[in-house]
């Protein structure tokens, strides 16, 4: 039994246990970095997964036109249903349906960003005291959500030497009777990896054998570089029930618009009895997603010129290549070549440095000396790596990487 | 210990306990109404608290212009901070600050609608196993949120014979050492009542004596009719800490835009230690509110012509008067005259009817015979009342009320 959060004989108001166990690992580490950037060098941040920051990745006019149209129609200002406008759900289903993984409007829930989708999926599948399998390294919100709900986190490893593929042997050892679900993320934040088809099939085989439903975070779907192919997880299984989540944020370069979705892939009707109803119930708590953007989904998803997607991918791929080329040559660093998304993880060979003990100190000193900010791998449960977001313009990336090279040379043994 | 939500030897996936205890009382009752509207009469719904449905309440051009401006600036598509843009928080603080209840940007959190604000406020103040005091009749989301979090609901009564003032004597008997907070709602949904200053002072005296922090739902602030005045609760106390919630939905006629806020009123620094930090933590779970609307708040709040507010109020007041005038003359009904918001509660004198046993049957038969839909008081924990939303155009209201009068005459003893 917990203690009362308020006491009757004085003004002492505590915050709830839930709020206390809700924390963002990024903030927990980054807020402790007390080092100030070098005032003699311009600040370059490679830390935030927000492609809109620099103006080089441009939203497509279809998106702005679509929202402007809704705005001026005066027809989309009222309350949408809690699971989203039917027309929006249909537009999303039509865009993402596949012969092997068919979707109708009934299988789609519109959410407050992909974050809202993850919140609902973890919320509907996990009880307090259950455990959940999360990727390490992985997007930190998974842990924040699990902790908040009192769900025990068990990390399965992604192996840098295998293009960050999942260590399925180790994953399997984590499963017990209280394992409620496994989150997989493809393409990956922070790894920039894209899973091979056979690897996904092997993963599904494990899930199938243990009757483990999957939450597939596919928000970076299609953001893959040449030579790689993205396979929606649900398209590869007839048996494993999958809640797949995504949203507008990354592909359409509008993270602030806060529109995401859940796809209920459930070819055996395993979710039909309870999970669909549970998602419906959870959708009523805050009625999440903006009506103007929801009603624009049909235009955005179906009328955006295909060249827009190509342009984004080409730019990202060029930046990925540039990052790999320059940073691979820096002694002490090892680049795990990215295959998609907008991230690259770089391994720091600590033993080669004379006065850098770990990734957090690396990050702090780099900031203090070179005014270059990236995230230490520790915020993704992956020490002695750093994550770089390569959405800045090429000339900015080059400048940052030159400074990093000088920095590494200076601290090298 | 709860049972696992997934079983390892077969595909049996349960929904979580949290999702199962999350339910909307409106849906629970309304979904059971199996009666179909009378096909010979046009459908008139007086059930939904959405003023945008009929086109008579028009959004002000400042709002559309403001969003269009942000849209075309291409500067407001990225991630806002989890508590909202600083400029948005400042715009809200500047609009709502008062000498007796000062607000700065630091005291404002931008949320996903007022619903999101309520979710966070209840979430930060209440632990599972605590109890919360809620108004009866009251907005059903309060209970949905409390149930979802495993917080015990205790209802305090609003007294129809006293303009729906709180029964403070009864309220006081409900407080014990596990009472985490009390929700008060002024002006009220579903009552359309507006509390007198002295009543608010009496309420605060009780809270003060028991050291009970308050969540004040003031989303209908300023929507009050002549002869009444709205007093923000926080402006009347120097001691009781108040989380006040509101949003754009009602006053600006844009419920679908999903922007709300929390004001932290805390003149004794009681929330300073834990509750502010807790709200910050909870804000990180879904990063709720749309960036375009957030960045439009300054224009919306500060540049909307004052005539807009007057027009809305005048229209609402005229509709309130019309509703009162017509329905007061209907034998079997008693109107509790509304003082604000967009609702009126009508008492049904069941004893006067020959074949109507309660408010749910009244609602069903009215729908089946007259194609007029309103909500039974039971969805607000207030049997033998019905709630009418009077935002339809006057001619529609008149038609609906005439049908109701005929209906009541037909079923009268
Ligand atoms: C893997 C992954 N999933 C989900 C999200 C959250 O997406 P949204 O902004 O739509 O909430 C992010 C954002 O960075 C992400 O990297
Ligand atoms: C009293 C009250 N509080 C809060 C809300 C929710 O407001 P929002 O639409 O901003 O979530 C409503 C909506 O009807 C309401 O009546």
XYZ file of N, CA and C in Angstrom, chain A residues 111-206:
288
model
N -3.690 8.651 -33.572
C -3.188 8.947 -32.229
C -2.439 10.285 -32.187
N -2.147 10.700 -30.970
C -1.377 11.929 -30.783
C 0.104 11.614 -31.004
N 0.504 11.629 -32.257
C 1.872 11.268 -32.613
C 2.106 9.776 -32.455
N 3.253 9.334 -32.928
C 3.633 7.938 -32.742
C 3.868 7.671 -31.257
N 4.266 8.697 -30.513
C 4.419 8.558 -29.064
C 3.090 8.149 -28.431
N 2.004 8.813 -28.841
C 0.688 8.455 -28.325
C 0.307 7.032 -28.704
N 0.713 6.616 -29.900
C 0.442 5.243 -30.344
C 1.187 4.247 -29.455
N 2.449 4.531 -29.169
C 3.241 3.643 -28.312
C 2.650 3.572 -26.909
N 2.236 4.733 -26.403
C 1.613 4.791 -25.077
C 0.404 3.863 -25.023
N -0.430 3.913 -26.048
C -1.643 3.090 -26.045
C -1.325 1.612 -26.232
N -0.369 1.311 -27.106
C -0.043 -0.102 -27.366
C 0.565 -0.761 -26.132
N 1.518 -0.068 -25.504
C 2.102 -0.622 -24.273
C 1.020 -0.677 -23.201
N 0.182 0.366 -23.162
C -0.877 0.436 -22.154
C -1.916 -0.668 -22.290
N -2.192 -1.081 -23.499
C -3.252 -2.096 -23.666
C -2.711 -3.518 -23.483
N -1.423 -3.705 -23.729
C -0.883 -5.071 -23.661
C -0.251 -5.417 -22.310
N 0.178 -4.411 -21.557
C 0.975 -4.696 -20.358
C 0.253 -4.305 -19.076
N 0.300 -5.195 -18.111
C -0.118 -4.869 -16.751
C 1.091 -4.497 -15.915
N 0.863 -3.731 -14.865
C 1.884 -3.495 -13.858
C 2.384 -4.857 -13.378
N 3.675 -5.026 -13.308
C 4.230 -6.313 -12.880
C 4.584 -7.240 -14.036
N 3.999 -6.995 -15.212
C 4.439 -7.726 -16.406
C 5.834 -7.242 -16.789
N 6.450 -7.935 -17.720
C 7.681 -7.396 -18.287
C 7.527 -7.220 -19.795
N 8.380 -6.349 -20.324
C 8.338 -6.009 -21.745
C 9.762 -6.077 -22.276
N 9.922 -6.589 -23.480
C 11.256 -6.669 -24.078
C 11.484 -5.456 -24.970
N 12.580 -4.761 -24.707
C 12.905 -3.547 -25.463
C 14.298 -3.675 -26.070
N 14.505 -3.034 -27.231
C 15.809 -3.109 -27.881
C 16.848 -2.247 -27.160
N 18.077 -2.750 -27.118
C 19.208 -1.988 -26.568
C 20.321 -2.017 -27.579
N 20.717 -0.872 -28.153
C 20.181 0.471 -27.940
C 18.798 0.652 -28.547
N 18.033 1.575 -27.939
C 16.686 1.818 -28.448
C 16.185 3.192 -28.067
N 15.106 3.568 -28.708
C 14.455 4.863 -28.487
C 14.029 4.947 -27.021
N 14.422 6.023 -26.343
C 14.280 6.042 -24.883
C 12.832 6.125 -24.402
N 11.921 6.573 -25.264
C 10.526 6.670 -24.818
C 9.944 5.307 -24.430
N 10.430 4.235 -25.059
C 9.896 2.909 -24.702
C 10.050 2.675 -23.194
N 11.252 2.976 -22.704
C 11.491 2.739 -21.280
C 10.689 3.714 -20.428
N 10.623 4.964 -20.861
C 9.855 5.961 -20.111
C 8.413 5.489 -19.943
N 7.820 5.011 -21.022
C 6.424 4.560 -20.964
C 6.288 3.327 -20.073
N 7.205 2.376 -20.233
C 7.130 1.147 -19.434
C 7.297 1.476 -17.953
N 8.308 2.258 -17.613
C 8.525 2.651 -16.210
C 7.283 3.328 -15.648
N 6.722 4.219 -16.426
C 5.560 4.982 -15.979
C 4.412 4.053 -15.602
N 4.289 2.956 -16.333
C 3.188 2.022 -16.094
C 3.576 0.893 -15.135
N 4.769 0.950 -14.579
C 5.184 -0.097 -13.647
C 5.454 -1.427 -14.325
N 5.845 -1.371 -15.594
C 6.141 -2.582 -16.353
C 7.661 -2.788 -16.338
N 8.080 -3.976 -15.975
C 9.514 -4.261 -15.881
C 10.146 -4.297 -17.271
N 11.257 -3.582 -17.435
C 11.940 -3.530 -18.727
C 13.025 -4.603 -18.790
N 13.002 -5.396 -19.838
C 14.098 -6.347 -20.103
C 14.661 -6.018 -21.490
N 15.955 -5.762 -21.521
C 16.577 -5.355 -22.776
C 17.117 -6.540 -23.549
N 16.785 -6.590 -24.823
C 17.484 -7.523 -25.706
C 18.482 -6.710 -26.522
N 19.606 -7.331 -26.825
C 20.699 -6.594 -27.451
C 20.579 -6.550 -28.971
N 20.957 -5.411 -29.505
C 21.192 -5.287 -30.943
C 22.709 -5.358 -31.118
N 23.141 -6.082 -32.113
C 24.568 -6.385 -32.241
C 25.209 -5.505 -33.312
N 26.082 -4.586 -32.876
C 26.685 -3.661 -33.850
C 27.473 -4.406 -34.930
N 28.090 -5.509 -34.536
C 28.900 -6.248 -35.512
C 28.032 -6.934 -36.567
N 26.742 -7.067 -36.312
C 25.806 -7.630 -37.302
C 24.847 -6.565 -37.816
N 25.314 -5.398 -38.136
C 24.408 -4.318 -38.558
C 23.263 -4.125 -37.586
N 23.562 -4.238 -36.327
C 22.576 -4.013 -35.261
C 21.389 -4.976 -35.322
N 21.597 -6.171 -35.855
C 20.498 -7.134 -35.797
C 20.251 -7.567 -34.350
N 19.044 -8.049 -34.122
C 18.658 -8.462 -32.772
C 19.397 -9.746 -32.402
N 19.831 -9.817 -31.164
C 20.409 -11.058 -30.642
C 19.245 -11.954 -30.227
N 18.782 -12.740 -31.178
C 17.536 -13.485 -30.948
C 17.718 -14.572 -29.893
N 18.910 -15.136 -29.828
C 19.175 -16.141 -28.778
C 18.988 -15.526 -27.405
N 19.625 -14.344 -27.230
C 19.523 -13.686 -25.924
C 18.089 -13.226 -25.679
N 17.458 -12.706 -26.718
C 16.060 -12.259 -26.590
C 15.208 -13.399 -26.043
N 15.413 -14.570 -26.594
C 14.579 -15.702 -26.193
C 14.758 -16.054 -24.716
N 15.970 -15.857 -24.197
C 16.191 -16.187 -22.774
C 15.448 -15.230 -21.839
N 15.013 -14.098 -22.352
C 14.361 -13.107 -21.488
C 12.872 -13.382 -21.295
N 12.324 -14.207 -22.176
C 10.874 -14.423 -22.166
C 10.475 -15.329 -21.013
N 9.500 -14.894 -20.240
C 8.905 -15.805 -19.260
C 7.395 -15.621 -19.279
N 6.694 -16.193 -18.313
C 5.222 -16.162 -18.404
C 4.644 -14.757 -18.174
N 5.447 -13.831 -17.656
C 4.966 -12.466 -17.478
C 5.406 -11.519 -18.600
N 5.969 -12.059 -19.665
C 6.370 -11.201 -20.781
C 5.136 -10.858 -21.624
N 4.779 -9.586 -21.612
C 3.527 -9.193 -22.268
C 3.705 -8.924 -23.757
N 4.831 -8.357 -24.119
C 5.040 -8.015 -25.524
C 6.512 -7.687 -25.758
N 6.876 -7.616 -27.031
C 8.226 -7.194 -27.398
C 8.098 -6.007 -28.361
N 8.896 -4.974 -28.118
C 8.922 -3.844 -29.040
C 10.085 -4.030 -29.992
N 9.821 -3.970 -31.281
C 10.918 -3.944 -32.252
C 10.796 -2.667 -33.065
N 11.923 -2.166 -33.509
C 11.955 -0.867 -34.177
C 12.804 -1.003 -35.437
N 12.143 -0.777 -36.577
C 12.801 -0.968 -37.866
C 12.189 -0.028 -38.898
N 12.984 0.788 -39.584
C 14.381 1.146 -39.339
C 14.562 1.730 -37.945
N 15.776 1.695 -37.459
C 16.016 1.958 -36.045
C 16.508 3.360 -35.716
N 15.925 3.925 -34.677
C 16.510 5.017 -33.914
C 17.039 4.354 -32.649
N 18.272 4.428 -32.285
C 19.321 5.321 -32.793
C 20.262 4.695 -33.812
N 20.014 3.467 -34.274
C 21.071 2.749 -35.011
C 21.143 3.093 -36.496
N 20.024 3.553 -37.068
C 20.018 3.750 -38.508
C 20.100 2.441 -39.271
N 19.688 1.361 -38.622
C 19.771 0.041 -39.266
C 18.439 -0.341 -39.897
N 18.507 -1.255 -40.859
C 17.311 -1.770 -41.528
C 17.433 -3.292 -41.555
N 16.438 -3.974 -41.011
C 16.544 -5.430 -40.869
C 16.301 -6.153 -42.193
N 17.101 -7.202 -42.423
C 16.890 -8.083 -43.574
C 15.610 -8.873 -43.384
N 15.046 -9.290 -44.506
C 13.812 -10.081 -44.464
C 13.995 -11.350 -43.621
N 15.109 -12.048 -43.864
C 15.295 -13.308 -43.146
C 15.413 -13.079 -41.644
N 16.034 -11.961 -41.278
C 16.150 -11.666 -39.852
C 14.764 -11.432 -39.228
N 13.918 -10.738 -39.956
C 12.552 -10.505 -39.466
C 11.790 -11.824 -39.346
N 12.012 -12.705 -40.330
C 11.352 -14.017 -40.274
C 11.836 -14.808 -39.061
N 13.134 -14.729 -38.788
C 13.674 -15.441 -37.624
C 13.085 -14.879 -36.329
N 12.964 -13.551 -36.296
C 12.361 -12.899 -35.124
C 10.918 -13.367 -34.938
N 10.170 -13.390 -36.033
C 8.762 -13.805 -35.962
C 8.641 -15.255 -35.508
N 9.603 -16.061 -35.929
C 9.564 -17.471 -35.522
C 9.652 -17.577 -33.990
N 10.518 -16.760 -33.396
C 10.636 -16.766 -31.929
C 9.325 -16.308 -31.282
